[in-house]
Tab-separated table of C-alpha atoms in Angstrom:
chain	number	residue	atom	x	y	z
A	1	UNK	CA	65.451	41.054	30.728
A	2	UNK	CA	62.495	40.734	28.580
A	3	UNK	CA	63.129	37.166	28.275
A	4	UNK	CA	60.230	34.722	29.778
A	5	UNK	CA	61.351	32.482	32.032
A	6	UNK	CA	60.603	29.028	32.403
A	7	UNK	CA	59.323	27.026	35.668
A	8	UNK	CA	60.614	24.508	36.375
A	9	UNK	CA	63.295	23.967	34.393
A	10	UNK	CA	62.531	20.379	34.073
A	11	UNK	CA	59.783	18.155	35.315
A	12	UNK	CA	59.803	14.006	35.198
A	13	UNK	CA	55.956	12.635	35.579
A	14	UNK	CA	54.831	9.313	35.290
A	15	UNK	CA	52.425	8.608	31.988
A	16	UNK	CA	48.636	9.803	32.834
A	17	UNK	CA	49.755	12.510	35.034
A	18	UNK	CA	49.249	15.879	34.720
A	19	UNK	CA	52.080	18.103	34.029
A	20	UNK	CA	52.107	21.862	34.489
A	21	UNK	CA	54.650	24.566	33.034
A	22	UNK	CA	54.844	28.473	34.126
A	23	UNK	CA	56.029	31.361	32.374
A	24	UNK	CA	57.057	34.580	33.791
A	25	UNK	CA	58.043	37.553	32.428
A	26	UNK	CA	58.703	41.154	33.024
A	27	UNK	CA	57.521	43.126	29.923
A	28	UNK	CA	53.938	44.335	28.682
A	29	UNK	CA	53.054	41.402	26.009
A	30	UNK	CA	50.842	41.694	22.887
A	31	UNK	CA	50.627	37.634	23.303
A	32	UNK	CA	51.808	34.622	24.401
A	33	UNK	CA	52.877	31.572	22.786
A	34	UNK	CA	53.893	28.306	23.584
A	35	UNK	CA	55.937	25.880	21.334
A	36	UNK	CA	57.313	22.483	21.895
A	37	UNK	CA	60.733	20.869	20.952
A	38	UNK	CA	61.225	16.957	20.585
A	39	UNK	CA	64.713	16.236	20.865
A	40	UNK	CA	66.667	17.099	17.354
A	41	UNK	CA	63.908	18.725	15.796
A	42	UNK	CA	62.665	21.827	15.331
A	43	UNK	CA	60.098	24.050	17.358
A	44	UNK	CA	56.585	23.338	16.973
A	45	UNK	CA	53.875	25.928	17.900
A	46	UNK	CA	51.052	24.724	20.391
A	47	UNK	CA	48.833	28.225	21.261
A	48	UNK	CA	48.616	31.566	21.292
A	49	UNK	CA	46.789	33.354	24.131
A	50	UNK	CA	46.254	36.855	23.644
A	51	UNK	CA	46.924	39.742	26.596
A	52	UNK	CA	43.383	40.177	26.746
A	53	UNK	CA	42.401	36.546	26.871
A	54	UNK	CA	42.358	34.561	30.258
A	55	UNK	CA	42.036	31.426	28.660
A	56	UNK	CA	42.440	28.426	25.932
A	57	UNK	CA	42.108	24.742	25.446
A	58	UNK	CA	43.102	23.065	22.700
A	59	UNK	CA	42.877	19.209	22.501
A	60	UNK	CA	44.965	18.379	26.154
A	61	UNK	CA	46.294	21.675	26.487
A	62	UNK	CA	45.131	24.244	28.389
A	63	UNK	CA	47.005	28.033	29.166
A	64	UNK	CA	46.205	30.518	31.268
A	65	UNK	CA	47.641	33.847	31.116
A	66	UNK	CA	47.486	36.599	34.064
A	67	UNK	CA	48.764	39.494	32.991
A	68	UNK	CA	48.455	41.057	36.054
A	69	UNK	CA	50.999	39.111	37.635
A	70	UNK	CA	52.669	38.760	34.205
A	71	UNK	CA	52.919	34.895	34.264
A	72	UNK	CA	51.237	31.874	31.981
A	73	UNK	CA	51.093	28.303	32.723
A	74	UNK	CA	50.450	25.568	30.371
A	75	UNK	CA	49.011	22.432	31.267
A	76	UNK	CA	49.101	19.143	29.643
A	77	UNK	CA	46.561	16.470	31.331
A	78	UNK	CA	46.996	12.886	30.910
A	79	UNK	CA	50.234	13.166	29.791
A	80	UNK	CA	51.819	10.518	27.573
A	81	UNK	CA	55.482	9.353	26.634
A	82	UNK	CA	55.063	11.194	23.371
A	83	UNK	CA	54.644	14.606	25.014
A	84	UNK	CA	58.022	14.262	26.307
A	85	UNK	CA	60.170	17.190	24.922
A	86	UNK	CA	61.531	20.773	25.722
A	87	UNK	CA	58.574	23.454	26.170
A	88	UNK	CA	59.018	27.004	25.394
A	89	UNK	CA	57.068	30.236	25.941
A	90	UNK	CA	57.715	32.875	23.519
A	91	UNK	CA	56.414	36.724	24.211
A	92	UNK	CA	55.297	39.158	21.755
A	93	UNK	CA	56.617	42.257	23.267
A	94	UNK	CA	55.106	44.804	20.775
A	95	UNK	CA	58.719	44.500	18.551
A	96	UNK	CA	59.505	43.114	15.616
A	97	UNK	CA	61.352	40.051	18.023
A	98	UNK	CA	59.431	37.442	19.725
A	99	UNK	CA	61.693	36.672	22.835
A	100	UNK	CA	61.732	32.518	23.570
A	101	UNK	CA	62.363	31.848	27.447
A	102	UNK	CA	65.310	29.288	28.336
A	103	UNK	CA	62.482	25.851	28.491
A	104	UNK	CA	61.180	23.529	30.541
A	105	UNK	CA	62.220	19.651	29.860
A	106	UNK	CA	59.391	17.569	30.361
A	107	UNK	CA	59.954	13.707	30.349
A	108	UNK	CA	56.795	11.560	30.920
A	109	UNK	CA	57.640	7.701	32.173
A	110	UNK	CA	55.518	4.981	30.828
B	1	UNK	CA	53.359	22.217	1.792
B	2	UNK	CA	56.369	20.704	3.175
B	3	UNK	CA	57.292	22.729	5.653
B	4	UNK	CA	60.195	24.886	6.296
B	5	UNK	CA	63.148	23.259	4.312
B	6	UNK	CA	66.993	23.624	5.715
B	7	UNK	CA	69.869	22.146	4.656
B	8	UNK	CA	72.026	20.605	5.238
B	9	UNK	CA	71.034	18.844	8.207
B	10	UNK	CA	74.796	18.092	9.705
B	11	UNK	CA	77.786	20.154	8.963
B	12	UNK	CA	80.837	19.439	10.284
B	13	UNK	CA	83.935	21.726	9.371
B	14	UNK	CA	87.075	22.867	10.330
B	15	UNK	CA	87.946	25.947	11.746
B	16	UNK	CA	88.243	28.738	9.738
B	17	UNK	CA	86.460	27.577	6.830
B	18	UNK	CA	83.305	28.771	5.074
B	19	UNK	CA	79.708	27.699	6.087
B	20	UNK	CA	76.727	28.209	4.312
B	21	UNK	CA	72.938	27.464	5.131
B	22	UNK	CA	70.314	27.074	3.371
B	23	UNK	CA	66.540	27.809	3.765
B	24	UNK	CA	63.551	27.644	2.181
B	25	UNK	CA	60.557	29.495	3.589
B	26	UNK	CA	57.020	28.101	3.407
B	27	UNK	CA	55.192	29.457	0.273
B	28	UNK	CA	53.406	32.827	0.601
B	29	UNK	CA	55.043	33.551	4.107
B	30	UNK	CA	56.511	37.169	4.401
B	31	UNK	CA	58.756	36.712	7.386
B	32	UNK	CA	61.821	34.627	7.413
B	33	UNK	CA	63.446	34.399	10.883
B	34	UNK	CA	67.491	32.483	11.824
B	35	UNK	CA	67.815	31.503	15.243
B	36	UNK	CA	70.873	30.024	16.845
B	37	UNK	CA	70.158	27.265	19.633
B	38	UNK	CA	72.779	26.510	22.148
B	39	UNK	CA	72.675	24.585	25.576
B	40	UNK	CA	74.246	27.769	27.215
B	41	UNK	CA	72.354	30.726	25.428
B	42	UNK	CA	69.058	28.987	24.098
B	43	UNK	CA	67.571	30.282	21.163
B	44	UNK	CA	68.727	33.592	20.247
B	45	UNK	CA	67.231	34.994	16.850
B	46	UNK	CA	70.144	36.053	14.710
B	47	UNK	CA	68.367	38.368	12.029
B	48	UNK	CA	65.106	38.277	10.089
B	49	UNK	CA	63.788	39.106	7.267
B	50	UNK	CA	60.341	41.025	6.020
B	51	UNK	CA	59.480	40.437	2.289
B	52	UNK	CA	63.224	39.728	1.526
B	53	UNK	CA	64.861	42.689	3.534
B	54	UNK	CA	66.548	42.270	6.551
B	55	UNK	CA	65.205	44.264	8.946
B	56	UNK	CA	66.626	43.264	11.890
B	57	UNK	CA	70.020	41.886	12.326
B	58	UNK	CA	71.460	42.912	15.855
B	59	UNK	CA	71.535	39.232	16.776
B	60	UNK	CA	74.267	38.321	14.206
B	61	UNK	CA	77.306	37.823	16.697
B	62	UNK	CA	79.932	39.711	14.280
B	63	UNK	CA	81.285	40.211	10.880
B	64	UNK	CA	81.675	36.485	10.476
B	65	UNK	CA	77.932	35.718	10.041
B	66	UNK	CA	76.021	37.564	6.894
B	67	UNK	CA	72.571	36.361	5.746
B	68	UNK	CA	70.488	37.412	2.574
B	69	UNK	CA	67.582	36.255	1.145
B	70	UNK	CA	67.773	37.286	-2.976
B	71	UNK	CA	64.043	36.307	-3.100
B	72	UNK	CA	60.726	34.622	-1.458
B	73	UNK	CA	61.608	31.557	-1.397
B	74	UNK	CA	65.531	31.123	-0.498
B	75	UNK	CA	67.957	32.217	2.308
B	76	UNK	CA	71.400	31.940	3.283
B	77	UNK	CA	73.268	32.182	6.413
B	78	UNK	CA	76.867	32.544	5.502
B	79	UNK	CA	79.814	32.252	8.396
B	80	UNK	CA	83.342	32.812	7.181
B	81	UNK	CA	85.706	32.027	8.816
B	82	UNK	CA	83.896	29.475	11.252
B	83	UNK	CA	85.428	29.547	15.357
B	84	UNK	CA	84.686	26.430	17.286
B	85	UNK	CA	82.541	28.670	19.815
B	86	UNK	CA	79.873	28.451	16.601
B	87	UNK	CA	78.928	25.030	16.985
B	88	UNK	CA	74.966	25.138	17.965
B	89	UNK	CA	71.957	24.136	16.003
B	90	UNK	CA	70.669	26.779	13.855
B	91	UNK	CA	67.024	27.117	12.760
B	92	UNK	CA	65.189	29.344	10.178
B	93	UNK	CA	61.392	30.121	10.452
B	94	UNK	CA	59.230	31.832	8.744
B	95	UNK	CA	55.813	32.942	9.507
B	96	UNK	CA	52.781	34.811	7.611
B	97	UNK	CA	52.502	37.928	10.049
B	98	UNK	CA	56.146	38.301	11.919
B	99	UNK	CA	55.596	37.879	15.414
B	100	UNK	CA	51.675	38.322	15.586
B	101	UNK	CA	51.124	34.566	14.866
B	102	UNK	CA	53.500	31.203	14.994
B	103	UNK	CA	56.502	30.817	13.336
B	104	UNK	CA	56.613	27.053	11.080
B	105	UNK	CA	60.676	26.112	11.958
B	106	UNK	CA	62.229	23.925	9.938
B	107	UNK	CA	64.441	20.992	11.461
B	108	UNK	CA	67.680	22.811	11.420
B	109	UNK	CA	70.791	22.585	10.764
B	110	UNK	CA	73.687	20.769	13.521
B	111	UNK	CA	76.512	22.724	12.561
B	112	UNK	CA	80.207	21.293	14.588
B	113	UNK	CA	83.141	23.568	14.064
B	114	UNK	CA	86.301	21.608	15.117
């Protein structure tokens, strides 16, 4: 399956924690995305890391992608109620498709 | 801009009857995707569209679904007759570059088939 799959499938953390997400997939990739979904609403993109980038912040978040061992992680640090919601990688396989992996449900505890 | 635009928001129908979607793309994007979100299958992309054509629509389950888009800014995802096994939340996105870049979603549209 070209699908990316999510790790873990859901992850409970107490506010001010950090949480961390993990993609892996089996396919060469073009990029990598990562979107989030609050409950009832639609997906919202977060970043886009590139196959030949390592690396990228952006405001709390931070991704990594190896391609090596085809697998991505997204980290949120001091997490907050609000970031609870479903997170998604989504792969740019070099199609005209980008493939979105199953989620992980993240729900941060004030 | 306001964003991706769907409606309705809820739809709840009987079996067997006709259901139509509606979406309007954000201004000036060429690529206008439908996804189908269930808790068993997750989001599976149904067809999408480049510049108004379809150029992709192996994700439509069967006969019963049929999408167009007759120009930029409007879409339609038509399923006649409706099957309870249709029920999910169903999405449209559209995006300036296809897949290169993110996809804006709108807020989709609950659809219950009883």
């Amino acid at each position: 399956s070209q699908q990316g799959e999510e790790d873990p499938q859901a992850l409970s953390i107490q506010e001010g924690e950090n949480a961390t997400m993990n993609c892996s997939y089996k396919t060469s990739i073009n990029n990598l995305q990562w979107y989030r979904q609050n409950s009832g609403r639609g997906l919202v993109h977060l970043i886009l890391i590139r196959s030949n980038e390592r690396e990228k912040h952006s405001g709390r978040l931070r991704v990594t992608l190896d391609t090596s061992k085809k697998s991505s992680s997204l980290l949120i640090t001091a997490s907050r109620a609000a970031d609870t919601a479903s997170y998604f990688c989504a792969l740019d396989t070099g199609g005209f498709k980008t493939i979105f992996g199953a989620g992980t449900r993240l729900f941060v505890k004030a | 801009d306001a964003g991706v635009i769907q409606s309705p928001r809820h739809e709840v129908t009987e079996m067997g009857q006709e259901v139509t979607l509606r979406c309007k793309p954000i201004s000036g994007h060429d690529y206008l995707f439908w996804y189908r979100q269930t808790m068993m299958r997750g989001l599976e992309l149904l067809i999408y569209f480049n510049n108004n054509v379809p150029i992709d629509d192996s994700g439509m389950p069967e006969d019963r679904f049929s999408a167009k888009m007759p120009n930029a800014s409007f879409s339609t995802l038509k399923i006649q007759p409706s099957e309870p096994r249709d029920s999910a939340v169903y999405f449209c996105a559209s995006s300036l570059d296809g897949v290169r870049n993110e996809q804006f979603f709108g807020p989709g549209t609950r659809l219950t088939v009883l």
